[in-house]
Amino acid sequence: MNLNKKNIEQGPGRFLVKAKDLFLTEDFLLKFQDIFKDYQYVRCDEIGSFVDVCSSDTLFGAEKRIIVLMMGDIDKDALSVILEIAERKTDDILILIETDSLLKTKPYTQLKTLCTAIDLKEPTESEKAVWVKKWLTEKGLKYPDEIPGYIVSYSGADLLRLKNEIKKLALLMSYRDDKTVTKELCNEIIGSNRESQPFIFIENFFRKKISDVLNEFRKVDEYSYVKLLHFIIGQIERAYKVAIYKEQGLSADQIGEVLGVPVFIVKNKLFTSISFYGKIKLLQLLDLMNKLDVELRTTKYPKDTVFEAYLLKAYKT
């Protein structure tokens, strides 16, 4: 989107931004702040602080504000509150960042009609390569034309991690006389595409192969922790249903039909899972992971350390 101060001020002053890539979100917000230097910038990470800010005066009287709300796990009631605030007449600019897909309820539909909708779509590999080229140039590095695309394909990362990889590359090359980036150098310095495989993770999780679980976990970037956790919770809930159905005397075929899962998955994966964790222990696991869900949202400690601690607790369950 081409951000223009005059057009924005003449518009509704409400933005609903759909964004999955954290870097693109931060880049968008920085551009907004740069255009509206005369506005007070306030960022809220939860609905309570957003309501408080929108209901209070600015620190300097009549100063206009840009108020940002990072909308993660927002329910219908919270959406209704946000809608009520968005309907108020104000000089403030509201930017609502939809980091998780929200239910298309009536409040959501009404909110969308009030706002300018912006979709910060995940960039293609070609678009990522353009960013990499820009960062390499800014760092004063030389490179053949093929290098930006090679770095993207080799790393397979999101923009934030790619930017960090370029920083690391520039730092290590600052000690070299030759500032030319080669494929060999990329292979040596830049982290390769080693995305975690969630189904490998969950299989090792249920089999209590803790070292393999931790190895897979360490491939996950911090911004995907909640997504991984919700995947784990979903798999535990499914295993618990299998344990219940099996206890009731249903066959593997019947369980597969009820759950909509292939029979060989039921026999070779799910039955194996409940052989390590019975019905009671699965409930304990579920309770443990739900506690981790809360902990990840509130902790002041490093989230990777907290997550690993809970994985170790799960191993001992």
PDB file of C-alpha atoms in Angstrom:
ATOM      1  CA  MET A   1       0.000   0.000   0.000  1.00  0.00           C
ATOM      2  CA  ASN A   2       1.197   3.502  -0.856  1.00  0.00           C
ATOM      3  CA  LEU A   3       0.949   5.360   2.448  1.00  0.00           C
ATOM      4  CA  ASN A   4       0.081   9.014   1.954  1.00  0.00           C
ATOM      5  CA  LYS A   5      -0.481  11.262   4.968  1.00  0.00           C
ATOM      6  CA  LYS A   6      -3.099  13.483   3.356  1.00  0.00           C
ATOM      7  CA  ASN A   7      -5.157  10.570   2.026  1.00  0.00           C
ATOM      8  CA  ILE A   8      -4.939   8.708   5.336  1.00  0.00           C
ATOM      9  CA  GLU A   9      -6.062  11.753   7.353  1.00  0.00           C
ATOM     10  CA  GLN A  10      -8.982  12.287   4.979  1.00  0.00           C
ATOM     11  CA  GLY A  11      -9.964   8.613   5.204  1.00  0.00           C
ATOM     12  CA  PRO A  12     -11.643   6.719   8.046  1.00  0.00           C
ATOM     13  CA  GLY A  13      -8.423   6.506  10.077  1.00  0.00           C
ATOM     14  CA  ARG A  14      -9.081   2.853  10.812  1.00  0.00           C
ATOM     15  CA  PHE A  15      -6.917   0.056   9.453  1.00  0.00           C
ATOM     16  CA  LEU A  16      -7.450  -3.696   9.674  1.00  0.00           C
ATOM     17  CA  VAL A  17      -4.131  -5.266   8.746  1.00  0.00           C
ATOM     18  CA  LYS A  18      -3.884  -8.990   8.090  1.00  0.00           C
ATOM     19  CA  ALA A  19      -0.302 -10.096   8.638  1.00  0.00           C
ATOM     20  CA  LYS A  20       1.503 -13.385   9.200  1.00  0.00           C
ATOM     21  CA  ASP A  21       5.082 -12.192   8.658  1.00  0.00           C
ATOM     22  CA  LEU A  22       6.330 -10.296  11.716  1.00  0.00           C
ATOM     23  CA  PHE A  23       8.958  -8.424   9.715  1.00  0.00           C
ATOM     24  CA  LEU A  24       6.390  -7.047   7.249  1.00  0.00           C
ATOM     25  CA  THR A  25       4.211  -5.990  10.181  1.00  0.00           C
ATOM     26  CA  GLU A  26       7.055  -4.110  11.858  1.00  0.00           C
ATOM     27  CA  ASP A  27       8.127  -2.571   8.541  1.00  0.00           C
ATOM     28  CA  PHE A  28       4.570  -1.346   7.920  1.00  0.00           C
ATOM     29  CA  LEU A  29       4.341   0.207  11.396  1.00  0.00           C
ATOM     30  CA  LEU A  30       7.734   1.898  11.058  1.00  0.00           C
ATOM     31  CA  LYS A  31       6.651   3.482   7.766  1.00  0.00           C
ATOM     32  CA  PHE A  32       3.499   4.732   9.458  1.00  0.00           C
ATOM     33  CA  GLN A  33       5.511   6.274  12.306  1.00  0.00           C
ATOM     34  CA  ASP A  34       7.867   7.902   9.824  1.00  0.00           C
ATOM     35  CA  ILE A  35       4.976   9.568   7.968  1.00  0.00           C
ATOM     36  CA  PHE A  36       3.175  10.648  11.142  1.00  0.00           C
ATOM     37  CA  LYS A  37       6.092  11.978  13.176  1.00  0.00           C
ATOM     38  CA  ASP A  38       3.782  14.533  14.813  1.00  0.00           C
ATOM     39  CA  TYR A  39       1.557  11.801  16.231  1.00  0.00           C
ATOM     40  CA  GLN A  40       2.036  10.041  19.545  1.00  0.00           C
ATOM     41  CA  TYR A  41       2.610   6.323  18.881  1.00  0.00           C
ATOM     42  CA  VAL A  42       1.038   3.824  21.289  1.00  0.00           C
ATOM     43  CA  ARG A  43       1.270   0.069  20.847  1.00  0.00           C
ATOM     44  CA  CYS A  44      -0.969  -2.363  22.755  1.00  0.00           C
ATOM     45  CA  ASP A  45      -0.383  -6.112  22.920  1.00  0.00           C
ATOM     46  CA  GLU A  46      -3.652  -6.984  24.634  1.00  0.00           C
ATOM     47  CA  ILE A  47      -7.250  -5.777  24.613  1.00  0.00           C
ATOM     48  CA  GLY A  48      -7.236  -4.360  28.159  1.00  0.00           C
ATOM     49  CA  SER A  49      -4.478  -1.827  27.532  1.00  0.00           C
ATOM     50  CA  PHE A  50      -6.054  -0.938  24.160  1.00  0.00           C
ATOM     51  CA  VAL A  51      -9.363  -0.066  25.840  1.00  0.00           C
ATOM     52  CA  ASP A  52      -7.568   1.964  28.524  1.00  0.00           C
ATOM     53  CA  VAL A  53      -5.548   3.945  25.978  1.00  0.00           C
ATOM     54  CA  CYS A  54      -8.507   4.631  23.699  1.00  0.00           C
ATOM     55  CA  SER A  55     -10.606   5.755  26.679  1.00  0.00           C
ATOM     56  CA  SER A  56      -7.973   8.128  28.068  1.00  0.00           C
ATOM     57  CA  ASP A  57      -6.635  11.500  27.036  1.00  0.00           C
ATOM     58  CA  THR A  58      -3.188  11.814  25.475  1.00  0.00           C
ATOM     59  CA  LEU A  59      -0.180  12.674  27.600  1.00  0.00           C
ATOM     60  CA  PHE A  60       0.029  16.109  25.995  1.00  0.00           C
ATOM     61  CA  GLY A  61      -3.556  17.224  25.747  1.00  0.00           C
ATOM     62  CA  ALA A  62      -4.794  17.492  22.165  1.00  0.00           C
ATOM     63  CA  GLU A  63      -1.947  15.540  20.552  1.00  0.00           C
ATOM     64  CA  LYS A  64      -3.129  13.063  17.938  1.00  0.00           C
ATOM     65  CA  ARG A  65      -2.236   9.406  18.325  1.00  0.00           C
ATOM     66  CA  ILE A  66      -1.574   6.270  16.342  1.00  0.00           C
ATOM     67  CA  ILE A  67      -2.927   3.424  18.474  1.00  0.00           C
ATOM     68  CA  VAL A  68      -1.916  -0.094  17.457  1.00  0.00           C
ATOM     69  CA  LEU A  69      -3.547  -3.279  18.726  1.00  0.00           C
ATOM     70  CA  MET A  70      -1.883  -6.631  18.073  1.00  0.00           C
ATOM     71  CA  MET A  71      -4.939  -8.870  17.748  1.00  0.00           C
ATOM     72  CA  GLY A  72      -3.974 -12.441  18.477  1.00  0.00           C
ATOM     73  CA  ASP A  73      -6.472 -14.719  20.181  1.00  0.00           C
ATOM     74  CA  ILE A  74      -9.483 -12.383  20.135  1.00  0.00           C
ATOM     75  CA  ASP A  75     -12.955 -13.751  20.876  1.00  0.00           C
ATOM     76  CA  LYS A  76     -16.365 -12.429  19.792  1.00  0.00           C
ATOM     77  CA  ASP A  77     -16.873 -10.346  22.941  1.00  0.00           C
ATOM     78  CA  ALA A  78     -13.487  -8.666  22.563  1.00  0.00           C
ATOM     79  CA  LEU A  79     -14.262  -7.958  18.904  1.00  0.00           C
ATOM     80  CA  SER A  80     -17.492  -6.268  19.972  1.00  0.00           C
ATOM     81  CA  VAL A  81     -15.500  -4.006  22.312  1.00  0.00           C
ATOM     82  CA  ILE A  82     -13.022  -3.167  19.528  1.00  0.00           C
ATOM     83  CA  LEU A  83     -15.929  -2.418  17.187  1.00  0.00           C
ATOM     84  CA  GLU A  84     -17.499  -0.062  19.714  1.00  0.00           C
ATOM     85  CA  ILE A  85     -14.183   1.831  20.025  1.00  0.00           C
ATOM     86  CA  ALA A  86     -13.705   1.945  16.241  1.00  0.00           C
ATOM     87  CA  GLU A  87     -17.166   3.510  15.841  1.00  0.00           C
ATOM     88  CA  ARG A  88     -16.264   6.455  18.075  1.00  0.00           C
ATOM     89  CA  LYS A  89     -15.466   9.795  16.477  1.00  0.00           C
ATOM     90  CA  THR A  90     -11.806  10.591  17.154  1.00  0.00           C
ATOM     91  CA  ASP A  91      -8.704  12.084  15.553  1.00  0.00           C
ATOM     92  CA  ASP A  92      -6.710   9.039  16.608  1.00  0.00           C
ATOM     93  CA  ILE A  93      -5.613   6.580  13.937  1.00  0.00           C
ATOM     94  CA  LEU A  94      -6.365   2.977  14.878  1.00  0.00           C
ATOM     95  CA  ILE A  95      -4.295   0.142  13.401  1.00  0.00           C
ATOM     96  CA  LEU A  96      -5.622  -3.327  14.188  1.00  0.00           C
ATOM     97  CA  ILE A  97      -3.101  -6.058  13.360  1.00  0.00           C
ATOM     98  CA  GLU A  98      -4.775  -9.413  12.689  1.00  0.00           C
ATOM     99  CA  THR A  99      -1.921 -11.824  13.424  1.00  0.00           C
ATOM    100  CA  ASP A 100      -4.256 -14.829  13.730  1.00  0.00           C
ATOM    101  CA  SER A 101      -7.236 -15.442  11.479  1.00  0.00           C
ATOM    102  CA  LEU A 102     -10.324 -14.254  13.329  1.00  0.00           C
ATOM    103  CA  LEU A 103     -13.763 -15.812  13.162  1.00  0.00           C
ATOM    104  CA  LYS A 104     -15.892 -14.067  10.528  1.00  0.00           C
ATOM    105  CA  THR A 105     -18.577 -13.066  13.027  1.00  0.00           C
ATOM    106  CA  LYS A 106     -20.982 -10.127  12.685  1.00  0.00           C
ATOM    107  CA  PRO A 107     -18.719  -7.815  14.780  1.00  0.00           C
ATOM    108  CA  TYR A 108     -15.770  -8.742  12.538  1.00  0.00           C
ATOM    109  CA  THR A 109     -17.777  -7.990   9.372  1.00  0.00           C
ATOM    110  CA  GLN A 110     -18.932  -4.647  10.792  1.00  0.00           C
ATOM    111  CA  LEU A 111     -15.394  -3.801  11.864  1.00  0.00           C
ATOM    112  CA  LYS A 112     -14.093  -4.576   8.403  1.00  0.00           C
ATOM    113  CA  THR A 113     -16.580  -2.153   6.821  1.00  0.00           C
ATOM    114  CA  LEU A 114     -15.279   0.632   9.093  1.00  0.00           C
ATOM    115  CA  CYS A 115     -11.634   0.006   8.270  1.00  0.00           C
ATOM    116  CA  THR A 116      -9.282   0.183   5.358  1.00  0.00           C
ATOM    117  CA  ALA A 117      -8.332  -3.466   4.861  1.00  0.00           C
ATOM    118  CA  ILE A 118      -4.675  -4.242   4.180  1.00  0.00           C
ATOM    119  CA  ASP A 119      -3.313  -7.719   3.527  1.00  0.00           C
ATOM    120  CA  LEU A 120       0.436  -7.993   4.095  1.00  0.00           C
ATOM    121  CA  LYS A 121       0.800 -11.224   2.184  1.00  0.00           C
ATOM    122  CA  GLU A 122       3.793 -13.463   2.735  1.00  0.00           C
ATOM    123  CA  PRO A 123       6.407 -12.462   0.159  1.00  0.00           C
ATOM    124  CA  THR A 124       7.399 -14.785  -2.652  1.00  0.00           C
ATOM    125  CA  GLU A 125      10.994 -16.030  -2.933  1.00  0.00           C
ATOM    126  CA  SER A 126      11.624 -13.389  -5.612  1.00  0.00           C
ATOM    127  CA  GLU A 127      10.354 -10.644  -3.298  1.00  0.00           C
ATOM    128  CA  LYS A 128      12.495 -11.993  -0.447  1.00  0.00           C
ATOM    129  CA  ALA A 129      15.517 -11.894  -2.759  1.00  0.00           C
ATOM    130  CA  VAL A 130      14.872  -8.179  -3.399  1.00  0.00           C
ATOM    131  CA  TRP A 131      15.015  -7.555   0.361  1.00  0.00           C
ATOM    132  CA  VAL A 132      18.211  -9.606   0.671  1.00  0.00           C
ATOM    133  CA  LYS A 133      19.814  -7.658  -2.187  1.00  0.00           C
ATOM    134  CA  LYS A 134      18.948  -4.395  -0.408  1.00  0.00           C
ATOM    135  CA  TRP A 135      20.438  -5.569   2.900  1.00  0.00           C
ATOM    136  CA  LEU A 136      23.623  -6.905   1.280  1.00  0.00           C
ATOM    137  CA  THR A 137      24.113  -3.557  -0.456  1.00  0.00           C
ATOM    138  CA  GLU A 138      23.487  -1.594   2.744  1.00  0.00           C
ATOM    139  CA  LYS A 139      26.185  -3.677   4.467  1.00  0.00           C
ATOM    140  CA  GLY A 140      28.673  -2.809   1.736  1.00  0.00           C
ATOM    141  CA  LEU A 141      28.997  -6.409   0.532  1.00  0.00           C
ATOM    142  CA  LYS A 142      29.696  -7.420  -3.050  1.00  0.00           C
ATOM    143  CA  TYR A 143      27.921 -10.359  -4.638  1.00  0.00           C
ATOM    144  CA  PRO A 144      27.130 -11.994  -7.976  1.00  0.00           C
ATOM    145  CA  ASP A 145      23.543 -11.546  -9.221  1.00  0.00           C
ATOM    146  CA  GLU A 146      22.635 -15.098  -8.221  1.00  0.00           C
ATOM    147  CA  ILE A 147      23.534 -14.690  -4.539  1.00  0.00           C
ATOM    148  CA  PRO A 148      20.349 -13.025  -3.132  1.00  0.00           C
ATOM    149  CA  GLY A 149      18.166 -15.766  -4.636  1.00  0.00           C
ATOM    150  CA  TYR A 150      20.602 -18.434  -3.472  1.00  0.00           C
ATOM    151  CA  ILE A 151      20.530 -17.162   0.116  1.00  0.00           C
ATOM    152  CA  VAL A 152      16.710 -17.258   0.117  1.00  0.00           C
ATOM    153  CA  SER A 153      16.519 -20.778  -1.307  1.00  0.00           C
ATOM    154  CA  TYR A 154      19.337 -22.065   0.906  1.00  0.00           C
ATOM    155  CA  SER A 155      17.980 -20.565   4.110  1.00  0.00           C
ATOM    156  CA  GLY A 156      14.289 -20.933   3.326  1.00  0.00           C
ATOM    157  CA  ALA A 157      13.574 -18.436   6.093  1.00  0.00           C
ATOM    158  CA  ASP A 158      11.148 -15.609   6.766  1.00  0.00           C
ATOM    159  CA  LEU A 159      12.295 -12.023   6.279  1.00  0.00           C
ATOM    160  CA  LEU A 160      13.185 -11.402   9.907  1.00  0.00           C
ATOM    161  CA  ARG A 161      15.492 -14.397  10.056  1.00  0.00           C
ATOM    162  CA  LEU A 162      16.937 -13.556   6.633  1.00  0.00           C
ATOM    163  CA  LYS A 163      17.795 -10.071   7.848  1.00  0.00           C
ATOM    164  CA  ASN A 164      19.515 -11.543  10.894  1.00  0.00           C
ATOM    165  CA  GLU A 165      21.446 -13.945   8.645  1.00  0.00           C
ATOM    166  CA  ILE A 166      22.696 -10.990   6.573  1.00  0.00           C
ATOM    167  CA  LYS A 167      23.759  -9.197   9.756  1.00  0.00           C
ATOM    168  CA  LYS A 168      25.706 -12.289  10.805  1.00  0.00           C
ATOM    169  CA  LEU A 169      27.258 -12.578   7.339  1.00  0.00           C
ATOM    170  CA  ALA A 170      28.309  -8.905   7.368  1.00  0.00           C
ATOM    171  CA  LEU A 171      29.784  -9.186  10.858  1.00  0.00           C
ATOM    172  CA  LEU A 172      31.925 -12.205  10.000  1.00  0.00           C
ATOM    173  CA  MET A 173      33.007 -10.694   6.676  1.00  0.00           C
ATOM    174  CA  SER A 174      34.069  -7.457   8.352  1.00  0.00           C
ATOM    175  CA  TYR A 175      37.315  -9.281   9.254  1.00  0.00           C
ATOM    176  CA  ARG A 176      37.985 -10.219   5.622  1.00  0.00           C
ATOM    177  CA  ASP A 177      39.702  -8.112   2.998  1.00  0.00           C
ATOM    178  CA  ASP A 178      37.528  -9.526   0.223  1.00  0.00           C
ATOM    179  CA  LYS A 179      33.891  -8.474   0.743  1.00  0.00           C
ATOM    180  CA  THR A 180      32.515 -10.693  -2.022  1.00  0.00           C
ATOM    181  CA  VAL A 181      29.791 -13.109  -0.964  1.00  0.00           C
ATOM    182  CA  THR A 182      30.057 -16.542  -2.549  1.00  0.00           C
ATOM    183  CA  LYS A 183      27.896 -19.664  -2.400  1.00  0.00           C
ATOM    184  CA  GLU A 184      30.621 -21.450  -0.452  1.00  0.00           C
ATOM    185  CA  LEU A 185      30.650 -18.643   2.107  1.00  0.00           C
ATOM    186  CA  CYS A 186      26.850 -18.787   2.423  1.00  0.00           C
ATOM    187  CA  ASN A 187      27.028 -22.547   2.999  1.00  0.00           C
ATOM    188  CA  GLU A 188      29.604 -21.961   5.707  1.00  0.00           C
ATOM    189  CA  ILE A 189      27.935 -19.100   7.562  1.00  0.00           C
ATOM    190  CA  ILE A 190      24.195 -18.985   6.879  1.00  0.00           C
ATOM    191  CA  GLY A 191      21.811 -21.390   8.570  1.00  0.00           C
ATOM    192  CA  SER A 192      20.290 -23.849   6.123  1.00  0.00           C
ATOM    193  CA  ASN A 193      16.620 -24.573   5.683  1.00  0.00           C
ATOM    194  CA  ARG A 194      15.972 -26.948   8.543  1.00  0.00           C
ATOM    195  CA  GLU A 195      12.350 -26.378   9.366  1.00  0.00           C
ATOM    196  CA  SER A 196      10.873 -28.477  12.094  1.00  0.00           C
ATOM    197  CA  GLN A 197       8.668 -31.344  10.933  1.00  0.00           C
ATOM    198  CA  PRO A 198       5.617 -31.185  13.240  1.00  0.00           C
ATOM    199  CA  PHE A 199       4.544 -34.806  12.726  1.00  0.00           C
ATOM    200  CA  ILE A 200       8.069 -36.057  13.404  1.00  0.00           C
ATOM    201  CA  PHE A 201       8.050 -33.851  16.506  1.00  0.00           C
ATOM    202  CA  ILE A 202       4.731 -35.202  17.788  1.00  0.00           C
ATOM    203  CA  GLU A 203       5.687 -38.832  17.097  1.00  0.00           C
ATOM    204  CA  ASN A 204       8.868 -38.404  19.136  1.00  0.00           C
ATOM    205  CA  PHE A 205       6.858 -36.518  21.778  1.00  0.00           C
ATOM    206  CA  PHE A 206       4.439 -39.404  22.310  1.00  0.00           C
ATOM    207  CA  ARG A 207       7.248 -41.978  22.215  1.00  0.00           C
ATOM    208  CA  LYS A 208       9.109 -40.001  24.918  1.00  0.00           C
ATOM    209  CA  LYS A 209      12.230 -39.565  22.780  1.00  0.00           C
ATOM    210  CA  ILE A 210      13.139 -36.390  24.609  1.00  0.00           C
ATOM    211  CA  SER A 211      16.450 -35.672  22.872  1.00  0.00           C
ATOM    212  CA  ASP A 212      14.789 -35.918  19.441  1.00  0.00           C
ATOM    213  CA  VAL A 213      11.903 -33.769  20.671  1.00  0.00           C
ATOM    214  CA  LEU A 214      14.292 -31.035  21.836  1.00  0.00           C
ATOM    215  CA  ASN A 215      16.282 -31.223  18.596  1.00  0.00           C
ATOM    216  CA  GLU A 216      13.105 -30.669  16.569  1.00  0.00           C
ATOM    217  CA  PHE A 217      11.938 -27.931  18.924  1.00  0.00           C
ATOM    218  CA  ARG A 218      15.192 -25.991  18.490  1.00  0.00           C
ATOM    219  CA  LYS A 219      14.469 -25.714  14.764  1.00  0.00           C
ATOM    220  CA  VAL A 220      11.352 -23.687  15.522  1.00  0.00           C
ATOM    221  CA  ASP A 221      11.600 -19.890  15.595  1.00  0.00           C
ATOM    222  CA  GLU A 222      10.095 -18.081  18.564  1.00  0.00           C
ATOM    223  CA  TYR A 223       7.244 -16.614  16.510  1.00  0.00           C
ATOM    224  CA  SER A 224       5.968 -20.153  15.791  1.00  0.00           C
ATOM    225  CA  TYR A 225       5.913 -21.365  19.411  1.00  0.00           C
ATOM    226  CA  VAL A 226       2.183 -20.765  19.897  1.00  0.00           C
ATOM    227  CA  LYS A 227       1.392 -22.458  16.587  1.00  0.00           C
ATOM    228  CA  LEU A 228       3.465 -25.500  17.608  1.00  0.00           C
ATOM    229  CA  LEU A 229       1.854 -25.590  21.046  1.00  0.00           C
ATOM    230  CA  HIS A 230      -1.662 -25.539  19.609  1.00  0.00           C
ATOM    231  CA  PHE A 231      -0.656 -28.368  17.267  1.00  0.00           C
ATOM    232  CA  ILE A 232       0.551 -30.393  20.292  1.00  0.00           C
ATOM    233  CA  ILE A 233      -2.685 -29.696  22.188  1.00  0.00           C
ATOM    234  CA  GLY A 234      -4.753 -30.780  19.178  1.00  0.00           C
ATOM    235  CA  GLN A 235      -2.819 -34.034  18.869  1.00  0.00           C
ATOM    236  CA  ILE A 236      -3.178 -34.788  22.591  1.00  0.00           C
ATOM    237  CA  GLU A 237      -6.933 -34.164  22.384  1.00  0.00           C
ATOM    238  CA  ARG A 238      -7.139 -36.551  19.423  1.00  0.00           C
ATOM    239  CA  ALA A 239      -5.147 -39.227  21.260  1.00  0.00           C
ATOM    240  CA  TYR A 240      -7.460 -38.840  24.266  1.00  0.00           C
ATOM    241  CA  LYS A 241     -10.497 -39.444  22.037  1.00  0.00           C
ATOM    242  CA  VAL A 242      -8.818 -42.559  20.658  1.00  0.00           C
ATOM    243  CA  ALA A 243      -8.222 -43.819  24.214  1.00  0.00           C
ATOM    244  CA  ILE A 244     -11.899 -43.252  25.067  1.00  0.00           C
ATOM    245  CA  TYR A 245     -13.188 -44.920  21.903  1.00  0.00           C
ATOM    246  CA  LYS A 246     -10.854 -47.883  22.335  1.00  0.00           C
ATOM    247  CA  GLU A 247     -11.993 -48.298  25.945  1.00  0.00           C
ATOM    248  CA  GLN A 248     -15.580 -48.353  24.653  1.00  0.00           C
ATOM    249  CA  GLY A 249     -14.679 -51.245  22.371  1.00  0.00           C
ATOM    250  CA  LEU A 250     -14.550 -49.485  19.012  1.00  0.00           C
ATOM    251  CA  SER A 251     -12.267 -51.041  16.408  1.00  0.00           C
ATOM    252  CA  ALA A 252      -9.494 -49.185  14.612  1.00  0.00           C
ATOM    253  CA  ASP A 253     -11.722 -48.957  11.524  1.00  0.00           C
ATOM    254  CA  GLN A 254     -14.567 -47.457  13.537  1.00  0.00           C
ATOM    255  CA  ILE A 255     -12.282 -44.992  15.310  1.00  0.00           C
ATOM    256  CA  GLY A 256     -10.774 -43.925  11.988  1.00  0.00           C
ATOM    257  CA  GLU A 257     -14.262 -43.333  10.580  1.00  0.00           C
ATOM    258  CA  VAL A 258     -15.369 -41.272  13.591  1.00  0.00           C
ATOM    259  CA  LEU A 259     -12.215 -39.127  13.598  1.00  0.00           C
ATOM    260  CA  GLY A 260     -11.865 -38.932   9.823  1.00  0.00           C
ATOM    261  CA  VAL A 261      -8.373 -40.428  10.049  1.00  0.00           C
ATOM    262  CA  PRO A 262      -6.933 -43.238   7.872  1.00  0.00           C
ATOM    263  CA  VAL A 263      -6.986 -46.611   9.647  1.00  0.00           C
ATOM    264  CA  PHE A 264      -3.236 -47.123   9.289  1.00  0.00           C
ATOM    265  CA  ILE A 265      -2.689 -43.827  11.177  1.00  0.00           C
ATOM    266  CA  VAL A 266      -4.967 -45.075  13.956  1.00  0.00           C
ATOM    267  CA  LYS A 267      -3.175 -48.424  14.185  1.00  0.00           C
ATOM    268  CA  ASN A 268       0.436 -47.349  13.658  1.00  0.00           C
ATOM    269  CA  LYS A 269       0.469 -43.865  15.213  1.00  0.00           C
ATOM    270  CA  LEU A 270      -2.426 -43.218  17.562  1.00  0.00           C
ATOM    271  CA  PHE A 271      -2.542 -46.650  19.184  1.00  0.00           C
ATOM    272  CA  THR A 272       1.213 -46.338  19.745  1.00  0.00           C
ATOM    273  CA  SER A 273       0.696 -42.934  21.364  1.00  0.00           C
ATOM    274  CA  ILE A 274      -1.789 -44.212  23.911  1.00  0.00           C
ATOM    275  CA  SER A 275       0.480 -47.137  24.735  1.00  0.00           C
ATOM    276  CA  PHE A 276       2.907 -44.577  26.218  1.00  0.00           C
ATOM    277  CA  TYR A 277       0.238 -42.290  27.692  1.00  0.00           C
ATOM    278  CA  GLY A 278      -3.012 -43.666  29.066  1.00  0.00           C
ATOM    279  CA  LYS A 279      -6.257 -41.756  29.390  1.00  0.00           C
ATOM    280  CA  ILE A 280      -5.377 -40.124  32.740  1.00  0.00           C
ATOM    281  CA  LYS A 281      -1.876 -39.157  31.672  1.00  0.00           C
ATOM    282  CA  LEU A 282      -3.212 -37.633  28.445  1.00  0.00           C
ATOM    283  CA  LEU A 283      -5.462 -35.397  30.530  1.00  0.00           C
ATOM    284  CA  GLN A 284      -2.446 -34.447  32.652  1.00  0.00           C
ATOM    285  CA  LEU A 285      -0.519 -33.667  29.480  1.00  0.00           C
ATOM    286  CA  LEU A 286      -3.380 -31.538  28.197  1.00  0.00           C
ATOM    287  CA  ASP A 287      -3.499 -29.593  31.453  1.00  0.00           C
ATOM    288  CA  LEU A 288       0.269 -29.104  31.321  1.00  0.00           C
ATOM    289  CA  MET A 289       0.206 -27.771  27.749  1.00  0.00           C
ATOM    290  CA  ASN A 290      -2.674 -25.411  28.520  1.00  0.00           C
ATOM    291  CA  LYS A 291      -0.621 -24.023  31.407  1.00  0.00           C
ATOM    292  CA  LEU A 292       2.264 -23.541  28.970  1.00  0.00           C
ATOM    293  CA  ASP A 293      -0.106 -21.641  26.661  1.00  0.00           C
ATOM    294  CA  VAL A 294      -0.754 -19.130  29.455  1.00  0.00           C
ATOM    295  CA  GLU A 295       2.914 -19.059  30.461  1.00  0.00           C
ATOM    296  CA  LEU A 296       4.105 -18.200  26.946  1.00  0.00           C
ATOM    297  CA  ARG A 297       1.814 -15.181  26.869  1.00  0.00           C
ATOM    298  CA  THR A 298       2.801 -13.826  30.285  1.00  0.00           C
ATOM    299  CA  THR A 299       6.349 -14.928  31.114  1.00  0.00           C
ATOM    300  CA  LYS A 300       9.233 -12.509  31.471  1.00  0.00           C
ATOM    301  CA  TYR A 301      11.727 -15.327  30.997  1.00  0.00           C
ATOM    302  CA  PRO A 302      13.108 -16.520  27.623  1.00  0.00           C
ATOM    303  CA  LYS A 303      10.282 -18.375  25.906  1.00  0.00           C
ATOM    304  CA  ASP A 304      12.524 -21.110  24.523  1.00  0.00           C
ATOM    305  CA  THR A 305      13.701 -21.953  28.047  1.00  0.00           C
ATOM    306  CA  VAL A 306      10.126 -22.009  29.349  1.00  0.00           C
ATOM    307  CA  PHE A 307       8.928 -24.205  26.470  1.00  0.00           C
ATOM    308  CA  GLU A 308      11.793 -26.681  26.940  1.00  0.00           C
ATOM    309  CA  ALA A 309      11.088 -26.867  30.678  1.00  0.00           C
ATOM    310  CA  TYR A 310       7.496 -27.869  29.964  1.00  0.00           C
ATOM    311  CA  LEU A 311       8.601 -30.442  27.380  1.00  0.00           C
ATOM    312  CA  LEU A 312      10.783 -32.004  30.091  1.00  0.00           C
ATOM    313  CA  LYS A 313       7.806 -31.999  32.470  1.00  0.00           C
ATOM    314  CA  ALA A 314       5.746 -33.746  29.772  1.00  0.00           C
ATOM    315  CA  TYR A 315       8.494 -36.358  29.395  1.00  0.00           C
ATOM    316  CA  LYS A 316       8.258 -37.119  33.115  1.00  0.00           C
ATOM    317  CA  THR A 317       4.440 -37.320  33.125  1.00  0.00           C
TER     318      THR A 317
END
